[in-house]
């Protein structure tokens, strides 16, 4: 059991890229994790991590160990979770990997009600804009949009069935710069840009009556999607330019008057997010409970996009 604990500590540090971040994500202190990794290295007789004052990286031996260790730890977790089937109600951890928009717009409507029904399930959410292998990331399931799902995954709609991509700007900005009448008018406006963690910029895709126009926005501010998304919104409220985001994210600011809708006839509609998880192994009881909850209770509470 001590060796298994040390292996788990090593995997936590490797995933987090450092002892301090791993300590934040786990129930252990940074010193406890460091002791566990050092003990494991001494037992194996090889260095697994390169440590400097500024970074922690995997050695080649560490990379090889982590590659084989991740699925093994996932199976150990699944085996322990299987015991929950003998409890009166499921218990354990439910680990979800989701993008920032889902964390802000979808999960707050679902998790409180789910937790009230299953108080013995601890929910751990990792916010990540990139598509990840949920098992390799140490998660049970992910939530993404359909264009980013792998074919070998089981996918279940979660949250709103349909969403829209909306544009807005501060009334003072529009009074000074003019109101765009056509998407091409945005080429003469300050557009607030978003960039994914991969480095790829968000392309604005607008549609009306079957006509699709794709624009690469240009403007005075570029922020990373996820952690910097709210900065784009607040910059737009401050009159810095036009912002494009989920309609539900901007709707409170439309209602307050802080932002005015722009080019509403061109807002594209798309399918909502999906909960996805691997179908090649037994589903852990906490995830099974969440899947059943979504199927039975959640989708009916979501209205369609506003008109």
mmCIF file of N, CA, C and O in Angstrom, residues 24-74:
data_model
loop_
_atom_site.group_PDB
_atom_site.id
_atom_site.type_symbol
_atom_site.label_atom_id
_atom_site.label_comp_id
_atom_site.label_asym_id
_atom_site.label_seq_id
_atom_site.Cartn_x
_atom_site.Cartn_y
_atom_site.Cartn_z
ATOM 1 N N UNK A 24 -2.115 21.388 -4.257
ATOM 2 C CA UNK A 24 -3.394 22.091 -4.337
ATOM 3 C C UNK A 24 -4.481 21.155 -4.842
ATOM 4 O O UNK A 24 -5.632 21.184 -4.379
ATOM 5 N N UNK A 25 -4.126 20.290 -5.791
ATOM 6 C CA UNK A 25 -5.108 19.400 -6.414
ATOM 7 C C UNK A 25 -5.379 18.155 -5.582
ATOM 8 O O UNK A 25 -6.387 17.484 -5.793
ATOM 9 N N UNK A 26 -4.487 17.805 -4.659
ATOM 10 C CA UNK A 26 -4.631 16.566 -3.900
ATOM 11 C C UNK A 26 -4.839 16.877 -2.428
ATOM 12 O O UNK A 26 -4.918 18.027 -2.015
ATOM 13 N N UNK A 27 -4.906 15.812 -1.641
ATOM 14 C CA UNK A 27 -5.124 15.977 -0.205
ATOM 15 C C UNK A 27 -3.809 15.982 0.575
ATOM 16 O O UNK A 27 -3.810 15.904 1.807
ATOM 17 N N UNK A 28 -2.673 16.071 -0.117
ATOM 18 C CA UNK A 28 -1.371 15.975 0.526
ATOM 19 C C UNK A 28 -0.609 17.289 0.424
ATOM 20 O O UNK A 28 -0.825 18.085 -0.485
ATOM 21 N N UNK A 29 0.337 17.482 1.339
ATOM 22 C CA UNK A 29 1.180 18.667 1.295
ATOM 23 C C UNK A 29 2.288 18.467 0.274
ATOM 24 O O UNK A 29 2.601 17.333 -0.132
ATOM 25 N N UNK A 30 2.914 19.564 -0.124
ATOM 26 C CA UNK A 30 4.011 19.485 -1.087
ATOM 27 C C UNK A 30 5.167 18.669 -0.524
ATOM 28 O O UNK A 30 5.820 17.895 -1.241
ATOM 29 N N UNK A 31 5.438 18.791 0.763
ATOM 30 C CA UNK A 31 6.545 18.040 1.366
ATOM 31 C C UNK A 31 6.242 16.545 1.406
ATOM 32 O O UNK A 31 7.143 15.717 1.193
ATOM 33 N N UNK A 32 4.990 16.187 1.662
ATOM 34 C CA UNK A 32 4.601 14.775 1.669
ATOM 35 C C UNK A 32 4.766 14.172 0.280
ATOM 36 O O UNK A 32 5.275 13.054 0.123
ATOM 37 N N UNK A 33 4.357 14.914 -0.741
ATOM 38 C CA UNK A 33 4.508 14.435 -2.121
ATOM 39 C C UNK A 33 5.976 14.301 -2.490
ATOM 40 O O UNK A 33 6.380 13.333 -3.147
ATOM 41 N N UNK A 34 6.783 15.270 -2.073
ATOM 42 C CA UNK A 34 8.221 15.219 -2.368
ATOM 43 C C UNK A 34 8.866 13.997 -1.716
ATOM 44 O O UNK A 34 9.687 13.305 -2.334
ATOM 45 N N UNK A 35 8.487 13.727 -0.464
ATOM 46 C CA UNK A 35 9.028 12.555 0.229
ATOM 47 C C UNK A 35 8.629 11.269 -0.486
ATOM 48 O O UNK A 35 9.438 10.338 -0.619
ATOM 49 N N UNK A 36 7.387 11.198 -0.957
ATOM 50 C CA UNK A 36 6.903 9.993 -1.623
ATOM 51 C C UNK A 36 7.658 9.751 -2.926
ATOM 52 O O UNK A 36 8.056 8.615 -3.229
ATOM 53 N N UNK A 37 7.879 10.820 -3.707
ATOM 54 C CA UNK A 37 8.595 10.666 -4.975
ATOM 55 C C UNK A 37 10.048 10.294 -4.723
ATOM 56 O O UNK A 37 10.615 9.428 -5.411
ATOM 57 N N UNK A 38 10.674 10.916 -3.748
ATOM 58 C CA UNK A 38 12.062 10.583 -3.437
ATOM 59 C C UNK A 38 12.187 9.125 -2.983
ATOM 60 O O UNK A 38 13.114 8.402 -3.383
ATOM 61 N N UNK A 39 11.233 8.681 -2.179
ATOM 62 C CA UNK A 39 11.246 7.295 -1.708
ATOM 63 C C UNK A 39 11.073 6.326 -2.886
ATOM 64 O O UNK A 39 11.757 5.294 -2.961
ATOM 65 N N UNK A 40 10.187 6.671 -3.827
ATOM 66 C CA UNK A 40 9.965 5.824 -4.998
ATOM 67 C C UNK A 40 11.216 5.767 -5.864
ATOM 68 O O UNK A 40 11.597 4.692 -6.358
ATOM 69 N N UNK A 41 11.876 6.895 -6.049
ATOM 70 C CA UNK A 41 13.113 6.921 -6.843
ATOM 71 C C UNK A 41 14.196 6.067 -6.195
ATOM 72 O O UNK A 41 14.947 5.361 -6.888
ATOM 73 N N UNK A 42 14.292 6.115 -4.864
ATOM 74 C CA UNK A 42 15.290 5.309 -4.174
ATOM 75 C C UNK A 42 14.993 3.818 -4.326
ATOM 76 O O UNK A 42 15.912 3.007 -4.520
ATOM 77 N N UNK A 43 13.712 3.456 -4.265
ATOM 78 C CA UNK A 43 13.339 2.047 -4.403
ATOM 79 C C UNK A 43 13.608 1.530 -5.813
ATOM 80 O O UNK A 43 14.059 0.394 -5.996
ATOM 81 N N UNK A 44 13.364 2.376 -6.820
ATOM 82 C CA UNK A 44 13.538 1.965 -8.207
ATOM 83 C C UNK A 44 14.987 2.122 -8.675
ATOM 84 O O UNK A 44 15.397 1.504 -9.655
ATOM 85 N N UNK A 45 15.723 2.993 -8.018
ATOM 86 C CA UNK A 45 17.111 3.202 -8.394
ATOM 87 C C UNK A 45 17.285 4.079 -9.622
ATOM 88 O O UNK A 45 18.358 4.046 -10.251
ATOM 89 N N UNK A 46 16.273 4.880 -9.990
ATOM 90 C CA UNK A 46 16.356 5.799 -11.138
ATOM 91 C C UNK A 46 15.697 7.119 -10.769
ATOM 92 O O UNK A 46 14.819 7.173 -9.910
ATOM 93 N N UNK A 47 16.152 8.175 -11.428
ATOM 94 C CA UNK A 47 15.533 9.475 -11.231
ATOM 95 C C UNK A 47 14.305 9.575 -12.145
ATOM 96 O O UNK A 47 14.381 9.290 -13.341
ATOM 97 N N UNK A 48 13.184 9.970 -11.569
ATOM 98 C CA UNK A 48 11.933 10.089 -12.320
ATOM 99 C C UNK A 48 11.605 11.524 -12.682
ATOM 100 O O UNK A 48 10.921 11.772 -13.679
ATOM 101 N N UNK A 49 12.089 12.473 -11.886
ATOM 102 C CA UNK A 49 11.792 13.883 -12.111
ATOM 103 C C UNK A 49 13.080 14.692 -12.088
ATOM 104 O O UNK A 49 13.958 14.455 -11.256
ATOM 105 N N UNK A 50 13.160 15.649 -13.017
ATOM 106 C CA UNK A 50 14.220 16.652 -12.972
ATOM 107 C C UNK A 50 13.680 17.852 -12.221
ATOM 108 O O UNK A 50 12.677 18.444 -12.618
ATOM 109 N N UNK A 51 14.334 18.231 -11.140
ATOM 110 C CA UNK A 51 13.857 19.321 -10.296
ATOM 111 C C UNK A 51 14.816 20.496 -10.375
ATOM 112 O O UNK A 51 16.027 20.326 -10.234
ATOM 113 N N UNK A 52 14.262 21.681 -10.604
ATOM 114 C CA UNK A 52 15.018 22.921 -10.466
ATOM 115 C C UNK A 52 14.197 23.850 -9.596
ATOM 116 O O UNK A 52 13.072 23.521 -9.196
ATOM 117 N N UNK A 53 14.746 25.006 -9.279
ATOM 118 C CA UNK A 53 13.994 25.970 -8.470
ATOM 119 C C UNK A 53 12.803 26.534 -9.230
ATOM 120 O O UNK A 53 11.902 27.107 -8.625
ATOM 121 N N UNK A 54 12.771 26.357 -10.564
ATOM 122 C CA UNK A 54 11.720 26.975 -11.368
ATOM 123 C C UNK A 54 10.770 25.969 -12.008
ATOM 124 O O UNK A 54 9.696 26.347 -12.444
ATOM 125 N N UNK A 55 11.171 24.703 -12.097
ATOM 126 C CA UNK A 55 10.311 23.754 -12.794
ATOM 127 C C UNK A 55 10.574 22.332 -12.349
ATOM 128 O O UNK A 55 11.614 22.019 -11.765
ATOM 129 N N UNK A 56 9.595 21.478 -12.631
ATOM 130 C CA UNK A 56 9.710 20.039 -12.412
ATOM 131 C C UNK A 56 9.300 19.360 -13.710
ATOM 132 O O UNK A 56 8.187 19.561 -14.198
ATOM 133 N N UNK A 57 10.208 18.552 -14.289
ATOM 134 C CA UNK A 57 9.919 17.877 -15.550
ATOM 135 C C UNK A 57 10.227 16.397 -15.414
ATOM 136 O O UNK A 57 11.032 15.980 -14.577
ATOM 137 N N UNK A 58 9.589 15.610 -16.263
ATOM 138 C CA UNK A 58 9.798 14.172 -16.251
ATOM 139 C C UNK A 58 11.106 13.797 -16.955
ATOM 140 O O UNK A 58 11.442 14.355 -17.994
ATOM 141 N N UNK A 59 11.825 12.850 -16.387
ATOM 142 C CA UNK A 59 12.935 12.242 -17.097
ATOM 143 C C UNK A 59 12.365 11.230 -18.090
ATOM 144 O O UNK A 59 11.157 10.955 -18.101
ATOM 145 N N UNK A 60 13.226 10.657 -18.908
ATOM 146 C CA UNK A 60 12.741 9.641 -19.842
ATOM 147 C C UNK A 60 12.161 8.448 -19.090
ATOM 148 O O UNK A 60 11.122 7.890 -19.469
ATOM 149 N N UNK A 61 12.809 8.069 -17.985
ATOM 150 C CA UNK A 61 12.280 6.972 -17.168
ATOM 151 C C UNK A 61 10.936 7.349 -16.567
ATOM 152 O O UNK A 61 10.014 6.528 -16.489
ATOM 153 N N UNK A 62 10.810 8.614 -16.136
ATOM 154 C CA UNK A 62 9.544 9.075 -15.576
ATOM 155 C C UNK A 62 8.423 9.062 -16.596
ATOM 156 O O UNK A 62 7.277 8.704 -16.288
ATOM 157 N N UNK A 63 8.745 9.475 -17.819
ATOM 158 C CA UNK A 63 7.747 9.458 -18.887
ATOM 159 C C UNK A 63 7.268 8.042 -19.167
ATOM 160 O O UNK A 63 6.067 7.800 -19.350
ATOM 161 N N UNK A 64 8.211 7.098 -19.203
ATOM 162 C CA UNK A 64 7.858 5.700 -19.472
ATOM 163 C C UNK A 64 6.990 5.141 -18.341
ATOM 164 O O UNK A 64 6.008 4.428 -18.591
ATOM 165 N N UNK A 65 7.341 5.464 -17.113
ATOM 166 C CA UNK A 65 6.555 4.979 -15.974
ATOM 167 C C UNK A 65 5.156 5.572 -15.984
ATOM 168 O O UNK A 65 4.166 4.848 -15.790
ATOM 169 N N UNK A 66 5.046 6.872 -16.221
ATOM 170 C CA UNK A 66 3.734 7.517 -16.206
ATOM 171 C C UNK A 66 2.835 6.951 -17.306
ATOM 172 O O UNK A 66 1.630 6.756 -17.093
ATOM 173 N N UNK A 67 3.411 6.695 -18.459
ATOM 174 C CA UNK A 67 2.646 6.151 -19.582
ATOM 175 C C UNK A 67 1.992 4.822 -19.216
ATOM 176 O O UNK A 67 0.835 4.576 -19.572
ATOM 177 N N UNK A 68 2.716 3.960 -18.501
ATOM 178 C CA UNK A 68 2.172 2.659 -18.108
ATOM 179 C C UNK A 68 1.327 2.762 -16.841
ATOM 180 O O UNK A 68 0.426 1.937 -16.606
ATOM 181 N N UNK A 69 1.621 3.758 -16.019
ATOM 182 C CA UNK A 69 0.980 3.864 -14.712
ATOM 183 C C UNK A 69 -0.439 4.413 -14.785
ATOM 184 O O UNK A 69 -1.319 3.973 -14.032
ATOM 185 N N UNK A 70 -0.678 5.376 -15.676
ATOM 186 C CA UNK A 70 -1.979 6.044 -15.726
ATOM 187 C C UNK A 70 -3.142 5.069 -15.893
ATOM 188 O O UNK A 70 -4.094 5.093 -15.104
ATOM 189 N N UNK A 71 -3.130 4.198 -16.908
ATOM 190 C CA UNK A 71 -4.265 3.267 -17.035
ATOM 191 C C UNK A 71 -4.366 2.301 -15.856
ATOM 192 O O UNK A 71 -5.461 1.907 -15.475
ATOM 193 N N UNK A 72 -3.221 1.934 -15.269
ATOM 194 C CA UNK A 72 -3.254 1.023 -14.123
ATOM 195 C C UNK A 72 -3.929 1.682 -12.924
ATOM 196 O O UNK A 72 -4.759 1.067 -12.244
ATOM 197 N N UNK A 73 -3.586 2.942 -12.646
ATOM 198 C CA UNK A 73 -4.218 3.657 -11.538
ATOM 199 C C UNK A 73 -5.706 3.860 -11.800
ATOM 200 O O UNK A 73 -6.522 3.809 -10.866
ATOM 201 N N UNK A 74 -6.057 4.103 -13.068
ATOM 202 C CA UNK A 74 -7.478 4.253 -13.404
ATOM 203 C C UNK A 74 -8.243 2.967 -13.105
ATOM 204 O O UNK A 74 -9.369 2.999 -12.596
#
